[in-house]
């Protein structure tokens, strides 16, 4: 792009994340925020919160977002991109509505949103858009001038997201004992979601078994596996598996679960496994507990050597990818020529979520899409 450092028409970037407790007293109130409207008793929330209490009641996600904020600000400054970066969460401080109120007070009127979810799904995209609509409605009720908000496209196949994960898998393979390394399998993991939600993920044209959610993860897994083969000369078998299931047991969710998969691989005589959490941007609680604690304990029980590769986190290449996506979207909004950067077979994702994309079970307003009430 000839004017690569011009973010016009945008005047701010908002990092939008899930949020997490930062002390034992935060755990139950945080879980009440996450499950609001579902009628879950407080005693049950205390049981669910045991995962957090194992880590002192602190989720690492907020510190990881602070590190990503620092990485983004550093990258933007080093490359002359004059774009302030803010941070808001869906379920814990700093809350999204408070951050948007601050941005309006600072005079921000065209805001780009970076969600800490790389793939299409209701919980990974539309629910964030619904939260944005809720916050805009709150600001409107306060009589504030509303900013125009757009959301960055899904970045699952951007090289700045992929390259750190490729390096992570290579490092994990190298860390395995030499006598089992060549025969190691790769278990690419992501958050399980209800199959009904997966089947309707992405634009209507991608709906079907697994929808865009599964299709995008499979594309990423294949890209990483191909890169590992090119660099090592070994074709490691792999499979996309799932973790962090929640909800009623009678509702079908994506399978197999990572622990079941480890048992299956052990039974088949596989000598070692690398768990690669491609569905997660950072090492937050689902990674620390479901992989580093639960799945690793299962592997130890089986006597199966296992390693867990790193997530992208605040890798400078990821920060550079976000800069690239910001400039790409700014160019498109300004009517300038732009070639989106994307690897694999699926190409660059849509800039504007179309009507029918990742629908909710009960219709709710969602911002930053073709069906947004806040054009």
JSON list of C-alpha atoms in Angstrom, two decimals, residues 220-305:
[
{"chain": "A", "resi": 220, "resn": "UNK", "atom": "CA", "xyz": [-5.09, -23.63, 9.93]},
{"chain": "A", "resi": 221, "resn": "UNK", "atom": "CA", "xyz": [-4.15, -27.13, 11.13]},
{"chain": "A", "resi": 222, "resn": "UNK", "atom": "CA", "xyz": [-3.23, -28.17, 7.61]},
{"chain": "A", "resi": 223, "resn": "UNK", "atom": "CA", "xyz": [-1.16, -25.04, 7.04]},
{"chain": "A", "resi": 224, "resn": "UNK", "atom": "CA", "xyz": [0.81, -25.66, 10.25]},
{"chain": "A", "resi": 225, "resn": "UNK", "atom": "CA", "xyz": [1.25, -29.37, 9.56]},
{"chain": "A", "resi": 226, "resn": "UNK", "atom": "CA", "xyz": [2.49, -28.61, 6.03]},
{"chain": "A", "resi": 227, "resn": "UNK", "atom": "CA", "xyz": [4.99, -26.05, 7.37]},
{"chain": "A", "resi": 228, "resn": "UNK", "atom": "CA", "xyz": [6.26, -28.52, 9.98]},
{"chain": "A", "resi": 229, "resn": "UNK", "atom": "CA", "xyz": [6.75, -31.16, 7.29]},
{"chain": "A", "resi": 230, "resn": "UNK", "atom": "CA", "xyz": [8.63, -28.72, 5.07]},
{"chain": "A", "resi": 231, "resn": "UNK", "atom": "CA", "xyz": [10.99, -27.72, 7.89]},
{"chain": "A", "resi": 232, "resn": "UNK", "atom": "CA", "xyz": [11.56, -31.15, 9.44]},
{"chain": "A", "resi": 233, "resn": "UNK", "atom": "CA", "xyz": [11.09, -33.55, 6.55]},
{"chain": "A", "resi": 234, "resn": "UNK", "atom": "CA", "xyz": [8.65, -35.56, 8.72]},
{"chain": "A", "resi": 235, "resn": "UNK", "atom": "CA", "xyz": [4.95, -35.88, 7.99]},
{"chain": "A", "resi": 236, "resn": "UNK", "atom": "CA", "xyz": [3.48, -35.92, 11.50]},
{"chain": "A", "resi": 237, "resn": "UNK", "atom": "CA", "xyz": [-0.09, -37.30, 11.65]},
{"chain": "A", "resi": 238, "resn": "UNK", "atom": "CA", "xyz": [-2.57, -34.81, 13.08]},
{"chain": "A", "resi": 239, "resn": "UNK", "atom": "CA", "xyz": [-6.19, -34.30, 14.04]},
{"chain": "A", "resi": 240, "resn": "UNK", "atom": "CA", "xyz": [-8.41, -31.40, 15.08]},
{"chain": "A", "resi": 241, "resn": "UNK", "atom": "CA", "xyz": [-9.77, -32.08, 18.57]},
{"chain": "A", "resi": 242, "resn": "UNK", "atom": "CA", "xyz": [-11.69, -30.11, 21.16]},
{"chain": "A", "resi": 243, "resn": "UNK", "atom": "CA", "xyz": [-11.54, -29.00, 24.79]},
{"chain": "A", "resi": 244, "resn": "UNK", "atom": "CA", "xyz": [-13.28, -26.88, 27.43]},
{"chain": "A", "resi": 245, "resn": "UNK", "atom": "CA", "xyz": [-16.75, -28.26, 26.87]},
{"chain": "A", "resi": 246, "resn": "UNK", "atom": "CA", "xyz": [-19.46, -26.84, 29.13]},
{"chain": "A", "resi": 247, "resn": "UNK", "atom": "CA", "xyz": [-23.24, -26.90, 29.21]},
{"chain": "A", "resi": 248, "resn": "UNK", "atom": "CA", "xyz": [-25.90, -29.58, 29.51]},
{"chain": "A", "resi": 249, "resn": "UNK", "atom": "CA", "xyz": [-24.65, -33.11, 28.73]},
{"chain": "A", "resi": 250, "resn": "UNK", "atom": "CA", "xyz": [-27.64, -33.91, 26.48]},
{"chain": "A", "resi": 251, "resn": "UNK", "atom": "CA", "xyz": [-26.68, -31.16, 24.01]},
{"chain": "A", "resi": 252, "resn": "UNK", "atom": "CA", "xyz": [-24.27, -32.41, 21.31]},
{"chain": "A", "resi": 253, "resn": "UNK", "atom": "CA", "xyz": [-20.92, -30.59, 21.23]},
{"chain": "A", "resi": 254, "resn": "UNK", "atom": "CA", "xyz": [-17.96, -30.93, 18.88]},
{"chain": "A", "resi": 255, "resn": "UNK", "atom": "CA", "xyz": [-15.81, -33.99, 19.58]},
{"chain": "A", "resi": 256, "resn": "UNK", "atom": "CA", "xyz": [-13.44, -35.72, 20.26]},
{"chain": "A", "resi": 257, "resn": "UNK", "atom": "CA", "xyz": [-12.30, -34.24, 23.54]},
{"chain": "A", "resi": 258, "resn": "UNK", "atom": "CA", "xyz": [-8.54, -33.91, 23.92]},
{"chain": "A", "resi": 259, "resn": "UNK", "atom": "CA", "xyz": [-8.39, -36.36, 26.85]},
{"chain": "A", "resi": 260, "resn": "UNK", "atom": "CA", "xyz": [-10.36, -38.99, 24.94]},
{"chain": "A", "resi": 261, "resn": "UNK", "atom": "CA", "xyz": [-8.07, -38.42, 21.97]},
{"chain": "A", "resi": 262, "resn": "UNK", "atom": "CA", "xyz": [-4.97, -38.98, 24.10]},
{"chain": "A", "resi": 263, "resn": "UNK", "atom": "CA", "xyz": [-6.40, -42.29, 25.31]},
{"chain": "A", "resi": 264, "resn": "UNK", "atom": "CA", "xyz": [-7.15, -43.30, 21.72]},
{"chain": "A", "resi": 265, "resn": "UNK", "atom": "CA", "xyz": [-3.64, -42.42, 20.55]},
{"chain": "A", "resi": 266, "resn": "UNK", "atom": "CA", "xyz": [-2.05, -44.28, 23.45]},
{"chain": "A", "resi": 267, "resn": "UNK", "atom": "CA", "xyz": [-4.15, -47.35, 22.67]},
{"chain": "A", "resi": 268, "resn": "UNK", "atom": "CA", "xyz": [-2.96, -47.19, 19.07]},
{"chain": "A", "resi": 269, "resn": "UNK", "atom": "CA", "xyz": [0.67, -47.19, 20.17]},
{"chain": "A", "resi": 270, "resn": "UNK", "atom": "CA", "xyz": [1.46, -43.57, 19.32]},
{"chain": "A", "resi": 271, "resn": "UNK", "atom": "CA", "xyz": [4.76, -42.72, 21.07]},
{"chain": "A", "resi": 272, "resn": "UNK", "atom": "CA", "xyz": [4.21, -39.00, 21.80]},
{"chain": "A", "resi": 273, "resn": "UNK", "atom": "CA", "xyz": [1.85, -36.07, 21.23]},
{"chain": "A", "resi": 274, "resn": "UNK", "atom": "CA", "xyz": [2.16, -32.31, 20.76]},
{"chain": "A", "resi": 275, "resn": "UNK", "atom": "CA", "xyz": [-0.96, -30.41, 21.82]},
{"chain": "A", "resi": 276, "resn": "UNK", "atom": "CA", "xyz": [-1.25, -27.25, 19.72]},
{"chain": "A", "resi": 277, "resn": "UNK", "atom": "CA", "xyz": [-3.98, -24.84, 20.96]},
{"chain": "A", "resi": 278, "resn": "UNK", "atom": "CA", "xyz": [-4.68, -23.12, 17.64]},
{"chain": "A", "resi": 279, "resn": "UNK", "atom": "CA", "xyz": [-8.11, -21.91, 18.74]},
{"chain": "A", "resi": 280, "resn": "UNK", "atom": "CA", "xyz": [-6.73, -19.57, 21.41]},
{"chain": "A", "resi": 281, "resn": "UNK", "atom": "CA", "xyz": [-4.91, -16.26, 21.11]},
{"chain": "A", "resi": 282, "resn": "UNK", "atom": "CA", "xyz": [-3.17, -16.52, 24.50]},
{"chain": "A", "resi": 283, "resn": "UNK", "atom": "CA", "xyz": [-2.42, -18.92, 27.37]},
{"chain": "A", "resi": 284, "resn": "UNK", "atom": "CA", "xyz": [-5.55, -18.10, 29.36]},
{"chain": "A", "resi": 285, "resn": "UNK", "atom": "CA", "xyz": [-7.47, -20.37, 31.74]},
{"chain": "A", "resi": 286, "resn": "UNK", "atom": "CA", "xyz": [-8.75, -22.86, 29.17]},
{"chain": "A", "resi": 287, "resn": "UNK", "atom": "CA", "xyz": [-5.16, -23.50, 28.11]},
{"chain": "A", "resi": 288, "resn": "UNK", "atom": "CA", "xyz": [-3.67, -23.51, 31.63]},
{"chain": "A", "resi": 289, "resn": "UNK", "atom": "CA", "xyz": [-6.29, -25.82, 33.12]},
{"chain": "A", "resi": 290, "resn": "UNK", "atom": "CA", "xyz": [-7.72, -27.94, 30.30]},
{"chain": "A", "resi": 291, "resn": "UNK", "atom": "CA", "xyz": [-4.38, -28.60, 28.60]},
{"chain": "A", "resi": 292, "resn": "UNK", "atom": "CA", "xyz": [-1.53, -27.89, 31.04]},
{"chain": "A", "resi": 293, "resn": "UNK", "atom": "CA", "xyz": [-3.35, -29.40, 34.01]},
{"chain": "A", "resi": 294, "resn": "UNK", "atom": "CA", "xyz": [-6.10, -31.84, 32.99]},
{"chain": "A", "resi": 295, "resn": "UNK", "atom": "CA", "xyz": [-4.84, -33.17, 29.63]},
{"chain": "A", "resi": 296, "resn": "UNK", "atom": "CA", "xyz": [-1.24, -33.29, 30.83]},
{"chain": "A", "resi": 297, "resn": "UNK", "atom": "CA", "xyz": [-2.34, -35.31, 33.88]},
{"chain": "A", "resi": 298, "resn": "UNK", "atom": "CA", "xyz": [-4.17, -37.71, 31.57]},
{"chain": "A", "resi": 299, "resn": "UNK", "atom": "CA", "xyz": [-1.02, -38.12, 29.46]},
{"chain": "A", "resi": 300, "resn": "UNK", "atom": "CA", "xyz": [1.07, -38.79, 32.58]},
{"chain": "A", "resi": 301, "resn": "UNK", "atom": "CA", "xyz": [-1.48, -41.39, 33.71]},
{"chain": "A", "resi": 302, "resn": "UNK", "atom": "CA", "xyz": [-1.13, -43.10, 30.33]},
{"chain": "A", "resi": 303, "resn": "UNK", "atom": "CA", "xyz": [2.66, -42.82, 30.30]},
{"chain": "A", "resi": 304, "resn": "UNK", "atom": "CA", "xyz": [2.39, -40.85, 27.05]},
{"chain": "A", "resi": 305, "resn": "UNK", "atom": "CA", "xyz": [5.04, -38.16, 26.46]}
]
